[in-house]
mmCIF file of C-alpha atoms in Angstrom:
data_model
loop_
_atom_site.group_PDB
_atom_site.id
_atom_site.type_symbol
_atom_site.label_atom_id
_atom_site.label_comp_id
_atom_site.label_asym_id
_atom_site.label_seq_id
_atom_site.Cartn_x
_atom_site.Cartn_y
_atom_site.Cartn_z
ATOM 1 C CA MET A 1250 -65.721 29.799 99.215
ATOM 2 C CA VAL A 1251 -66.043 27.124 97.224
ATOM 3 C CA THR A 1252 -69.863 26.185 97.051
ATOM 4 C CA ARG A 1253 -71.238 22.620 97.463
ATOM 5 C CA ALA A 1254 -72.256 22.465 93.772
ATOM 6 C CA SER A 1255 -68.632 23.422 92.587
ATOM 7 C CA SER A 1256 -67.134 20.780 94.910
ATOM 8 C CA SER A 1257 -69.465 18.351 93.488
ATOM 9 C CA ILE A 1258 -68.226 19.228 90.125
ATOM 10 C CA VAL A 1259 -64.540 19.128 91.045
ATOM 11 C CA ALA A 1260 -65.420 15.310 92.613
ATOM 12 C CA SER A 1261 -67.168 14.769 89.185
ATOM 13 C CA LEU A 1262 -64.603 15.813 87.146
ATOM 14 C CA ASN A 1263 -61.732 14.105 89.129
ATOM 15 C CA LEU A 1264 -63.597 10.842 88.852
ATOM 16 C CA SER A 1265 -63.907 11.329 84.940
ATOM 17 C CA LEU A 1266 -60.406 11.769 84.535
ATOM 18 C CA LYS A 1267 -59.492 8.936 86.273
ATOM 19 C CA THR A 1268 -61.718 6.544 84.832
ATOM 20 C CA THR A 1269 -61.704 7.890 81.146
ATOM 21 C CA PHE A 1270 -59.030 10.419 80.297
ATOM 22 C CA ALA A 1271 -56.031 8.745 82.093
ATOM 23 C CA PRO A 1272 -56.217 5.277 81.567
ATOM 24 C CA LYS A 1273 -56.629 6.151 77.481
ATOM 25 C CA PHE A 1274 -53.780 8.275 77.802
ATOM 26 C CA GLN A 1275 -51.422 5.455 79.674
ATOM 27 C CA ASN A 1276 -52.729 3.247 77.024
ATOM 28 C CA LEU A 1277 -50.806 5.353 74.265
ATOM 29 C CA GLY A 1278 -47.509 3.006 74.407
ATOM 30 C CA PHE A 1279 -45.887 5.202 71.727
ATOM 31 C CA LEU A 1280 -45.816 8.281 73.876
ATOM 32 C CA GLY A 1281 -43.744 6.701 76.730
ATOM 33 C CA HIS A 1282 -45.693 8.425 79.512
ATOM 34 C CA ARG A 1283 -47.849 8.200 82.486
ATOM 35 C CA ILE A 1284 -50.175 10.543 82.619
ATOM 36 C CA SER A 1285 -52.253 12.082 86.154
ATOM 37 C CA ALA A 1286 -54.749 14.934 86.372
ATOM 38 C CA SER A 1287 -55.594 17.260 88.983
ATOM 39 C CA PRO A 1288 -57.888 20.258 89.433
ATOM 40 C CA LEU A 1289 -57.105 23.776 90.436
ATOM 41 C CA VAL A 1290 -60.108 25.219 92.451
ATOM 42 C CA PHE A 1291 -60.868 28.798 92.514
ATOM 43 C CA PRO A 1292 -63.133 29.857 95.410
ATOM 44 C CA CYS A 1293 -66.272 32.010 93.751
ATOM 45 C CA SER A 1294 -70.077 32.729 94.380
ATOM 46 C CA ASN A 1295 -71.209 32.251 90.722
ATOM 47 C CA ASN A 1296 -71.587 28.693 90.118
ATOM 48 C CA SER A 1297 -71.664 29.217 86.392
ATOM 49 C CA LYS A 1298 -68.457 31.177 86.489
ATOM 50 C CA CYS A 1299 -66.785 28.872 88.720
ATOM 51 C CA CYS A 1300 -67.937 25.660 86.531
ATOM 52 C CA SER A 1301 -66.000 27.633 83.759
ATOM 53 C CA ARG A 1302 -63.282 28.535 85.502
ATOM 54 C CA MET A 1303 -62.626 24.841 87.218
ATOM 55 C CA LEU A 1304 -63.287 23.275 83.423
ATOM 56 C CA GLY A 1305 -60.339 25.413 82.260
ATOM 57 C CA SER A 1306 -57.902 25.195 85.240
ATOM 58 C CA PHE A 1307 -56.796 20.928 85.165
ATOM 59 C CA LYS A 1308 -53.336 20.471 85.089
ATOM 60 C CA PHE A 1309 -52.089 17.339 83.409
ATOM 61 C CA SER A 1310 -48.951 16.280 84.801
ATOM 62 C CA VAL A 1311 -46.640 13.821 82.598
ATOM 63 C CA LYS A 1312 -44.388 11.624 83.827
ATOM 64 C CA ALA A 1313 -41.792 9.431 81.736
ATOM 65 C CA ALA A 1314 -42.063 5.998 82.669
ATOM 66 C CA SER A 1315 -38.184 5.049 83.133
ATOM 67 C CA ALA A 1316 -36.582 2.272 81.239
ATOM 68 C CA GLU A 1317 -35.653 -0.579 83.059
ATOM 69 C CA PRO A 1318 -31.701 -1.897 82.356
ATOM 70 C CA LEU A 1319 -31.959 -5.028 80.502
ATOM 71 C CA LYS A 1320 -31.161 -7.948 82.886
ATOM 72 C CA ASP A 1321 -32.700 -11.068 81.930
ATOM 73 C CA ALA A 1322 -32.104 -11.458 78.251
ATOM 74 C CA ASN A 1323 -33.756 -14.836 77.744
ATOM 75 C CA GLU A 1324 -37.119 -13.668 79.022
ATOM 76 C CA LEU A 1325 -36.963 -10.933 76.361
ATOM 77 C CA ILE A 1326 -35.508 -13.127 73.303
ATOM 78 C CA ASN A 1327 -38.394 -15.797 74.692
ATOM 79 C CA SER A 1328 -41.123 -13.022 74.457
ATOM 80 C CA VAL A 1329 -40.930 -12.171 70.869
ATOM 81 C CA GLU A 1330 -40.354 -13.891 67.386
ATOM 82 C CA THR A 1331 -38.602 -11.227 65.253
ATOM 83 C CA PHE A 1332 -35.727 -8.986 66.021
ATOM 84 C CA ILE A 1333 -35.149 -5.532 64.018
ATOM 85 C CA PHE A 1334 -32.056 -3.875 64.070
ATOM 86 C CA ASP A 1335 -30.929 -0.554 63.053
ATOM 87 C CA CYS A 1336 -27.769 -0.634 61.707
ATOM 88 C CA ASP A 1337 -25.299 2.265 62.175
ATOM 89 C CA GLY A 1338 -24.337 2.864 65.881
ATOM 90 C CA VAL A 1339 -25.986 -0.966 66.831
ATOM 91 C CA ILE A 1340 -24.318 -3.506 64.326
ATOM 92 C CA TRP A 1341 -21.349 -0.994 63.087
ATOM 93 C CA LYS A 1342 -20.175 2.446 63.346
ATOM 94 C CA GLY A 1343 -18.674 3.956 59.748
ATOM 95 C CA ASP A 1344 -16.873 0.833 58.419
ATOM 96 C CA ASN A 1345 -16.187 -0.688 61.749
ATOM 97 C CA LEU A 1346 -18.323 -3.599 63.259
ATOM 98 C CA ILE A 1347 -19.073 -3.406 66.630
ATOM 99 C CA GLU A 1348 -17.702 -5.943 69.017
ATOM 100 C CA GLY A 1349 -20.012 -9.153 69.523
ATOM 101 C CA VAL A 1350 -22.379 -8.281 66.950
ATOM 102 C CA PRO A 1351 -21.768 -11.917 64.905
ATOM 103 C CA GLU A 1352 -22.020 -13.916 67.766
ATOM 104 C CA THR A 1353 -25.250 -12.392 69.085
ATOM 105 C CA LEU A 1354 -26.789 -12.636 65.544
ATOM 106 C CA ASP A 1355 -25.683 -16.236 65.302
ATOM 107 C CA MET A 1356 -27.121 -17.184 68.816
ATOM 108 C CA LEU A 1357 -30.530 -15.306 68.005
ATOM 109 C CA ARG A 1358 -30.561 -17.603 64.543
ATOM 110 C CA SER A 1359 -30.084 -20.723 66.558
ATOM 111 C CA LYS A 1360 -32.883 -19.670 68.653
ATOM 112 C CA GLY A 1361 -35.279 -19.540 65.625
ATOM 113 C CA LYS A 1362 -35.406 -15.929 65.759
ATOM 114 C CA ARG A 1363 -36.385 -13.797 62.351
ATOM 115 C CA LEU A 1364 -33.878 -10.799 62.017
ATOM 116 C CA VAL A 1365 -34.486 -7.715 59.654
ATOM 117 C CA PHE A 1366 -32.140 -4.852 59.589
ATOM 118 C CA VAL A 1367 -33.690 -1.517 58.873
ATOM 119 C CA THR A 1368 -31.829 1.567 58.642
ATOM 120 C CA ASN A 1369 -32.620 5.152 57.387
ATOM 121 C CA ASN A 1370 -29.134 5.717 55.747
ATOM 122 C CA SER A 1371 -30.441 5.903 52.152
ATOM 123 C CA THR A 1372 -27.008 6.265 50.653
ATOM 124 C CA LYS A 1373 -27.064 2.653 49.476
ATOM 125 C CA SER A 1374 -29.656 0.115 47.761
ATOM 126 C CA ARG A 1375 -30.417 -3.158 49.510
ATOM 127 C CA LYS A 1376 -27.960 -4.913 47.522
ATOM 128 C CA GLN A 1377 -25.406 -2.408 48.242
ATOM 129 C CA TYR A 1378 -26.125 -2.807 51.920
ATOM 130 C CA GLY A 1379 -25.815 -6.801 51.457
ATOM 131 C CA LYS A 1380 -22.710 -6.019 50.173
ATOM 132 C CA LYS A 1381 -21.242 -4.324 53.286
ATOM 133 C CA PHE A 1382 -23.039 -6.788 55.350
ATOM 134 C CA GLU A 1383 -20.655 -9.347 53.716
ATOM 135 C CA THR A 1384 -17.813 -7.290 53.927
ATOM 136 C CA LEU A 1385 -17.941 -7.324 57.641
ATOM 137 C CA GLY A 1386 -18.270 -10.892 57.713
ATOM 138 C CA LEU A 1387 -21.877 -10.996 58.479
ATOM 139 C CA ALA A 1388 -24.357 -13.615 56.554
ATOM 140 C CA VAL A 1389 -27.368 -11.065 56.001
ATOM 141 C CA ASN A 1390 -29.500 -12.072 52.978
ATOM 142 C CA GLU A 1391 -30.894 -9.124 50.845
ATOM 143 C CA GLU A 1392 -34.356 -9.657 51.762
ATOM 144 C CA GLU A 1393 -33.815 -8.954 55.432
ATOM 145 C CA ILE A 1394 -32.391 -5.704 54.755
ATOM 146 C CA PHE A 1395 -34.558 -2.647 54.491
ATOM 147 C CA ALA A 1396 -33.217 0.999 53.672
ATOM 148 C CA SER A 1397 -35.263 4.180 53.626
ATOM 149 C CA SER A 1398 -33.807 4.433 49.855
ATOM 150 C CA PHE A 1399 -35.969 1.213 49.429
ATOM 151 C CA ALA A 1400 -39.128 2.363 51.493
ATOM 152 C CA ALA A 1401 -39.125 5.691 49.185
ATOM 153 C CA SER A 1402 -39.677 3.465 46.317
ATOM 154 C CA ALA A 1403 -42.137 1.266 48.043
ATOM 155 C CA TYR A 1404 -44.132 4.307 49.065
ATOM 156 C CA LEU A 1405 -44.436 5.357 45.463
ATOM 157 C CA GLN A 1406 -45.811 2.218 44.534
ATOM 158 C CA SER A 1407 -47.962 1.542 47.389
ATOM 159 C CA ILE A 1408 -50.079 4.952 46.277
ATOM 160 C CA ASP A 1409 -49.828 3.958 42.634
ATOM 161 C CA PHE A 1410 -47.192 6.841 41.629
ATOM 162 C CA PRO A 1411 -47.633 7.289 37.779
ATOM 163 C CA LYS A 1412 -44.834 5.809 35.915
ATOM 164 C CA ASP A 1413 -45.076 8.693 33.214
ATOM 165 C CA LYS A 1414 -44.038 10.736 36.059
ATOM 166 C CA LYS A 1415 -40.513 11.754 37.199
ATOM 167 C CA VAL A 1416 -38.805 11.704 40.490
ATOM 168 C CA TYR A 1417 -36.246 14.479 41.278
ATOM 169 C CA VAL A 1418 -33.806 13.124 43.949
ATOM 170 C CA ILE A 1419 -32.132 15.059 46.501
ATOM 171 C CA GLY A 1420 -29.913 12.217 47.671
ATOM 172 C CA GLU A 1421 -27.389 9.598 46.513
ATOM 173 C CA ASP A 1422 -26.774 6.317 44.473
ATOM 174 C CA GLY A 1423 -29.092 4.325 46.884
ATOM 175 C CA ILE A 1424 -32.141 6.121 46.073
ATOM 176 C CA LEU A 1425 -31.628 5.907 42.334
ATOM 177 C CA LYS A 1426 -31.180 2.424 42.235
ATOM 178 C CA GLU A 1427 -34.133 1.577 44.380
ATOM 179 C CA LEU A 1428 -36.360 3.807 41.942
ATOM 180 C CA GLU A 1429 -34.816 2.063 38.967
ATOM 181 C CA LEU A 1430 -35.599 -1.237 39.920
ATOM 182 C CA ALA A 1431 -39.339 -0.075 40.714
ATOM 183 C CA GLY A 1432 -39.395 1.205 37.617
ATOM 184 C CA PHE A 1433 -39.743 4.695 38.191
ATOM 185 C CA GLN A 1434 -38.344 7.653 36.012
ATOM 186 C CA TYR A 1435 -36.111 9.875 37.639
ATOM 187 C CA LEU A 1436 -33.411 12.722 37.519
ATOM 188 C CA GLY A 1437 -30.964 14.684 39.940
ATOM 189 C CA GLY A 1438 -28.904 12.792 42.609
ATOM 190 C CA PRO A 1439 -25.070 12.834 42.310
ATOM 191 C CA ASP A 1440 -24.854 14.362 38.851
ATOM 192 C CA ASP A 1441 -26.557 17.464 39.882
ATOM 193 C CA GLY A 1442 -23.823 17.781 42.207
ATOM 194 C CA ASN A 1443 -21.371 19.756 40.433
ATOM 195 C CA LYS A 1444 -23.974 22.111 38.820
ATOM 196 C CA LYS A 1445 -24.141 25.707 39.538
ATOM 197 C CA ILE A 1446 -26.513 28.670 39.351
ATOM 198 C CA GLU A 1447 -24.994 31.806 37.996
ATOM 199 C CA LEU A 1448 -27.036 34.647 39.580
ATOM 200 C CA LYS A 1449 -27.482 37.176 36.739
ATOM 201 C CA PRO A 1450 -30.235 39.723 36.456
ATOM 202 C CA GLY A 1451 -32.877 38.447 34.922
ATOM 203 C CA PHE A 1452 -31.634 34.463 35.317
ATOM 204 C CA TYR A 1453 -35.134 32.252 35.255
ATOM 205 C CA MET A 1454 -34.172 28.607 36.129
ATOM 206 C CA GLU A 1455 -36.256 26.026 34.436
ATOM 207 C CA HIS A 1456 -37.627 22.859 35.500
ATOM 208 C CA ASP A 1457 -38.934 19.844 34.548
ATOM 209 C CA GLU A 1458 -42.932 20.346 34.745
ATOM 210 C CA ASN A 1459 -43.483 16.541 34.894
ATOM 211 C CA VAL A 1460 -41.734 15.979 37.751
ATOM 212 C CA GLY A 1461 -44.668 14.603 40.520
ATOM 213 C CA ALA A 1462 -42.385 13.980 43.513
ATOM 214 C CA VAL A 1463 -39.398 15.170 44.807
ATOM 215 C CA VAL A 1464 -37.455 12.519 47.212
ATOM 216 C CA VAL A 1465 -35.058 14.110 49.812
ATOM 217 C CA GLY A 1466 -32.226 11.818 51.424
ATOM 218 C CA PHE A 1467 -29.043 11.976 52.906
ATOM 219 C CA ASP A 1468 -26.634 13.915 50.414
ATOM 220 C CA ARG A 1469 -22.940 14.536 50.422
ATOM 221 C CA TYR A 1470 -23.191 16.374 47.216
ATOM 222 C CA PHE A 1471 -25.768 18.898 48.480
ATOM 223 C CA ASN A 1472 -25.899 22.306 46.918
ATOM 224 C CA TYR A 1473 -27.759 25.606 46.032
ATOM 225 C CA TYR A 1474 -28.940 24.082 42.981
ATOM 226 C CA LYS A 1475 -30.723 21.132 44.228
ATOM 227 C CA VAL A 1476 -32.527 23.242 46.699
ATOM 228 C CA GLN A 1477 -33.910 25.798 43.924
ATOM 229 C CA TYR A 1478 -34.759 22.616 41.602
ATOM 230 C CA GLY A 1479 -36.519 20.535 44.508
ATOM 231 C CA THR A 1480 -38.404 23.661 45.340
ATOM 232 C CA LEU A 1481 -39.282 25.102 42.142
ATOM 233 C CA CYS A 1482 -41.011 21.166 41.675
ATOM 234 C CA ILE A 1483 -42.838 21.115 44.976
ATOM 235 C CA ARG A 1484 -43.871 24.585 44.704
ATOM 236 C CA GLU A 1485 -44.892 24.933 40.808
ATOM 237 C CA ASN A 1486 -45.776 21.401 39.502
ATOM 238 C CA PRO A 1487 -49.707 20.702 40.416
ATOM 239 C CA GLY A 1488 -49.678 17.977 43.252
ATOM 240 C CA CYS A 1489 -45.998 17.381 43.432
ATOM 241 C CA LEU A 1490 -45.277 14.858 46.839
ATOM 242 C CA PHE A 1491 -42.578 16.053 48.974
ATOM 243 C CA ILE A 1492 -41.055 12.873 50.230
ATOM 244 C CA ALA A 1493 -38.316 12.472 53.020
ATOM 245 C CA THR A 1494 -36.403 9.644 53.463
ATOM 246 C CA ASN A 1495 -35.721 10.240 57.193
ATOM 247 C CA ARG A 1496 -35.281 13.316 59.502
ATOM 248 C CA ASP A 1497 -32.302 12.252 61.139
ATOM 249 C CA ALA A 1498 -30.298 15.082 62.668
ATOM 250 C CA VAL A 1499 -27.016 13.354 62.912
ATOM 251 C CA THR A 1500 -25.344 10.122 61.277
ATOM 252 C CA HIS A 1501 -22.022 8.106 61.712
ATOM 253 C CA LEU A 1502 -20.142 8.669 58.679
ATOM 254 C CA THR A 1503 -16.956 7.596 60.419
ATOM 255 C CA ASP A 1504 -16.854 6.157 64.345
ATOM 256 C CA ALA A 1505 -14.566 9.271 65.080
ATOM 257 C CA GLN A 1506 -17.597 11.752 65.420
ATOM 258 C CA GLU A 1507 -21.255 12.462 64.652
ATOM 259 C CA TRP A 1508 -21.929 14.034 60.899
ATOM 260 C CA ALA A 1509 -25.029 16.233 59.883
ATOM 261 C CA GLY A 1510 -27.791 13.912 58.862
ATOM 262 C CA GLY A 1511 -30.468 13.692 56.223
ATOM 263 C CA GLY A 1512 -32.611 15.759 58.521
ATOM 264 C CA SER A 1513 -30.321 19.083 57.457
ATOM 265 C CA MET A 1514 -31.101 18.590 53.634
ATOM 266 C CA VAL A 1515 -34.962 17.989 54.222
ATOM 267 C CA GLY A 1516 -34.849 20.898 56.886
ATOM 268 C CA ALA A 1517 -33.427 23.043 53.717
ATOM 269 C CA ILE A 1518 -36.457 22.196 51.437
ATOM 270 C CA ARG A 1519 -39.102 22.197 54.236
ATOM 271 C CA GLY A 1520 -38.238 25.600 55.043
ATOM 272 C CA SER A 1521 -38.066 27.104 50.861
ATOM 273 C CA THR A 1522 -41.425 25.453 50.419
ATOM 274 C CA GLN A 1523 -43.311 25.816 53.818
ATOM 275 C CA LYS A 1524 -44.515 22.229 53.541
ATOM 276 C CA GLU A 1525 -44.009 18.913 55.642
ATOM 277 C CA PRO A 1526 -42.777 16.322 53.866
ATOM 278 C CA VAL A 1527 -44.364 12.888 53.764
ATOM 279 C CA VAL A 1528 -41.501 10.687 55.958
ATOM 280 C CA VAL A 1529 -41.257 6.813 55.083
ATOM 281 C CA GLY A 1530 -38.076 6.123 57.183
ATOM 282 C CA LYS A 1531 -38.134 5.752 61.133
ATOM 283 C CA PRO A 1532 -40.300 6.874 62.936
ATOM 284 C CA SER A 1533 -42.698 6.545 60.525
ATOM 285 C CA THR A 1534 -44.949 3.497 60.693
ATOM 286 C CA PHE A 1535 -44.592 2.912 56.772
ATOM 287 C CA MET A 1536 -41.805 0.276 57.269
ATOM 288 C CA MET A 1537 -43.070 -1.410 60.259
ATOM 289 C CA ASP A 1538 -46.647 -1.800 58.455
ATOM 290 C CA TYR A 1539 -44.622 -3.224 55.119
ATOM 291 C CA LEU A 1540 -42.495 -5.453 57.253
ATOM 292 C CA SER A 1541 -45.445 -6.631 59.261
ATOM 293 C CA LYS A 1542 -47.628 -7.473 56.265
ATOM 294 C CA LYS A 1543 -44.446 -9.118 54.076
ATOM 295 C CA PHE A 1544 -43.500 -11.433 56.920
ATOM 296 C CA ASN A 1545 -47.060 -11.825 58.374
ATOM 297 C CA ILE A 1546 -45.474 -10.940 61.616
ATOM 298 C CA LEU A 1547 -47.637 -9.900 64.653
ATOM 299 C CA LYS A 1548 -46.156 -6.521 66.241
ATOM 300 C CA SER A 1549 -46.569 -7.356 69.582
ATOM 301 C CA GLN A 1550 -44.029 -10.279 68.507
ATOM 302 C CA ILE A 1551 -41.592 -7.830 67.641
ATOM 303 C CA CYS A 1552 -38.403 -6.289 69.379
ATOM 304 C CA MET A 1553 -36.844 -2.999 67.868
ATOM 305 C CA VAL A 1554 -33.473 -2.568 68.576
ATOM 306 C CA GLY A 1555 -31.577 0.873 67.995
ATOM 307 C CA ASP A 1556 -29.493 3.345 69.557
ATOM 308 C CA ARG A 1557 -31.793 6.613 69.091
ATOM 309 C CA LEU A 1558 -34.865 7.443 71.055
ATOM 310 C CA ASP A 1559 -36.468 9.895 68.259
ATOM 311 C CA THR A 1560 -36.209 7.329 65.653
ATOM 312 C CA ASP A 1561 -35.679 3.864 66.697
ATOM 313 C CA VAL A 1562 -37.377 3.612 69.735
ATOM 314 C CA LEU A 1563 -40.280 5.919 68.717
ATOM 315 C CA PHE A 1564 -40.526 3.560 65.447
ATOM 316 C CA GLY A 1565 -40.847 0.614 67.802
ATOM 317 C CA GLN A 1566 -43.465 2.096 70.109
ATOM 318 C CA ASN A 1567 -45.530 3.668 67.451
ATOM 319 C CA GLY A 1568 -45.802 0.197 65.651
ATOM 320 C CA GLY A 1569 -46.719 -1.353 69.069
ATOM 321 C CA CYS A 1570 -43.684 -3.257 69.359
ATOM 322 C CA LYS A 1571 -40.870 -3.914 72.136
ATOM 323 C CA SER A 1572 -38.141 -1.792 72.196
ATOM 324 C CA LEU A 1573 -34.725 -2.198 73.569
ATOM 325 C CA LEU A 1574 -32.087 1.163 73.327
ATOM 326 C CA VAL A 1575 -28.426 0.345 73.196
ATOM 327 C CA LEU A 1576 -25.660 2.866 74.202
ATOM 328 C CA SER A 1577 -23.511 2.389 71.512
ATOM 329 C CA GLY A 1578 -24.423 4.990 69.262
ATOM 330 C CA VAL A 1579 -26.003 8.403 69.266
ATOM 331 C CA THR A 1580 -27.563 8.018 72.773
ATOM 332 C CA ASN A 1581 -25.883 7.997 76.013
ATOM 333 C CA LEU A 1582 -27.222 7.291 79.757
ATOM 334 C CA SER A 1583 -27.280 10.698 80.417
ATOM 335 C CA MET A 1584 -29.617 11.710 77.484
ATOM 336 C CA LEU A 1585 -31.755 8.937 78.194
ATOM 337 C CA ARG A 1586 -32.348 9.900 82.059
ATOM 338 C CA SER A 1587 -32.614 13.328 81.223
ATOM 339 C CA PRO A 1588 -35.612 14.887 82.792
ATOM 340 C CA GLU A 1589 -36.136 16.539 79.326
ATOM 341 C CA ASN A 1590 -36.496 13.213 77.390
ATOM 342 C CA PRO A 1591 -40.073 11.781 77.005
ATOM 343 C CA ILE A 1592 -39.282 8.808 74.973
ATOM 344 C CA GLN A 1593 -38.457 5.760 77.327
ATOM 345 C CA PRO A 1594 -37.660 2.316 75.724
ATOM 346 C CA ASP A 1595 -38.856 -0.928 77.519
ATOM 347 C CA PHE A 1596 -35.273 -1.966 78.104
ATOM 348 C CA TYR A 1597 -31.765 -0.359 77.459
ATOM 349 C CA THR A 1598 -28.329 -1.928 77.575
ATOM 350 C CA SER A 1599 -24.868 -1.147 76.832
ATOM 351 C CA LYS A 1600 -24.396 -2.829 73.166
ATOM 352 C CA VAL A 1601 -26.236 -5.475 71.029
ATOM 353 C CA SER A 1602 -23.837 -8.075 72.558
ATOM 354 C CA ASP A 1603 -25.387 -7.992 75.875
ATOM 355 C CA LEU A 1604 -28.041 -9.845 74.530
ATOM 356 C CA LEU A 1605 -25.601 -12.644 74.301
ATOM 357 C CA SER A 1606 -23.786 -12.474 77.854
ATOM 358 C CA LEU A 1607 -26.976 -11.682 79.677
ATOM 359 C CA THR A 1608 -28.140 -14.750 78.349
ATOM 360 C CA ALA A 1609 -25.725 -16.923 79.302
ATOM 361 C CA ALA A 1610 -25.380 -15.266 82.874
ATOM 362 C CA SER A 1611 -29.051 -15.909 83.492
ATOM 363 C CA VAL A 1612 -28.549 -19.916 82.552
#
């Protein structure tokens, strides 16, 4: 039998959860959840034990707030000043432009919207990405492009990384070029792609003790030499930083299939060092904070457009922005609607050019 005292406690705790905890959880937009609380009541005669048991018996039911299909593009466009676009799977797939992108970007510019392009792909520098946009027929300024290769160098600058220290790079040319532009010393990169380790009795691998950071990004020349070198630097050099450009599971090297992403390289170093990296790409808020400060943008006036839930949409939500998921890349509708998916964008649509067609339809 539940005593009067225990019933009073239940009512009190219910009220507290409804008025205190639930609203706070609901306001955490980056979680994409609505949270409710309900108690389990166990009959008991000892009030103190009953209280203790009830305090530990609250169940939190977490329900994802379902994303809405984009119907009125004008309403979304008019509600923000800036659109941040992911690139792979949104603007292009591999080396192929996705249909309707040029016209959509032109329409947004004609409405006075600022366009920014953010990619977790670290294989190219901002300048190299500028050339890719140009090759695809898109007029995009280098200052509008933010790759995770640039984010790695910007992060080192933000923490005043000593210029007399070196950076060991597990990654490709884009990271090297951005480090060079920022004036940092580096080693590794593609040059270490052909290096091998001959494991003979008593073999001892040397490493540069002046390496103060290891930056890991997508690397098509990844090998055991790089794993061991990066591991030695992180584990044996005092204070050596472990920086990841991103932890993407897959990437679009071609438009034919998905390929293992930078997260696979980061995972290898994490496994060997047993340390967590500082992630500077999406969904980390570092780039969002950097962009907001650089362009003097209110985050509430930004819409993040991407094809991934765990990077693009979460990047927008973590930064306090609106989010639009496009189904032209990694995420499909069944993945979005899966009961196991906790991340819900504000809106979703098939492709970027729906912003154009739905704008025309709503006029």
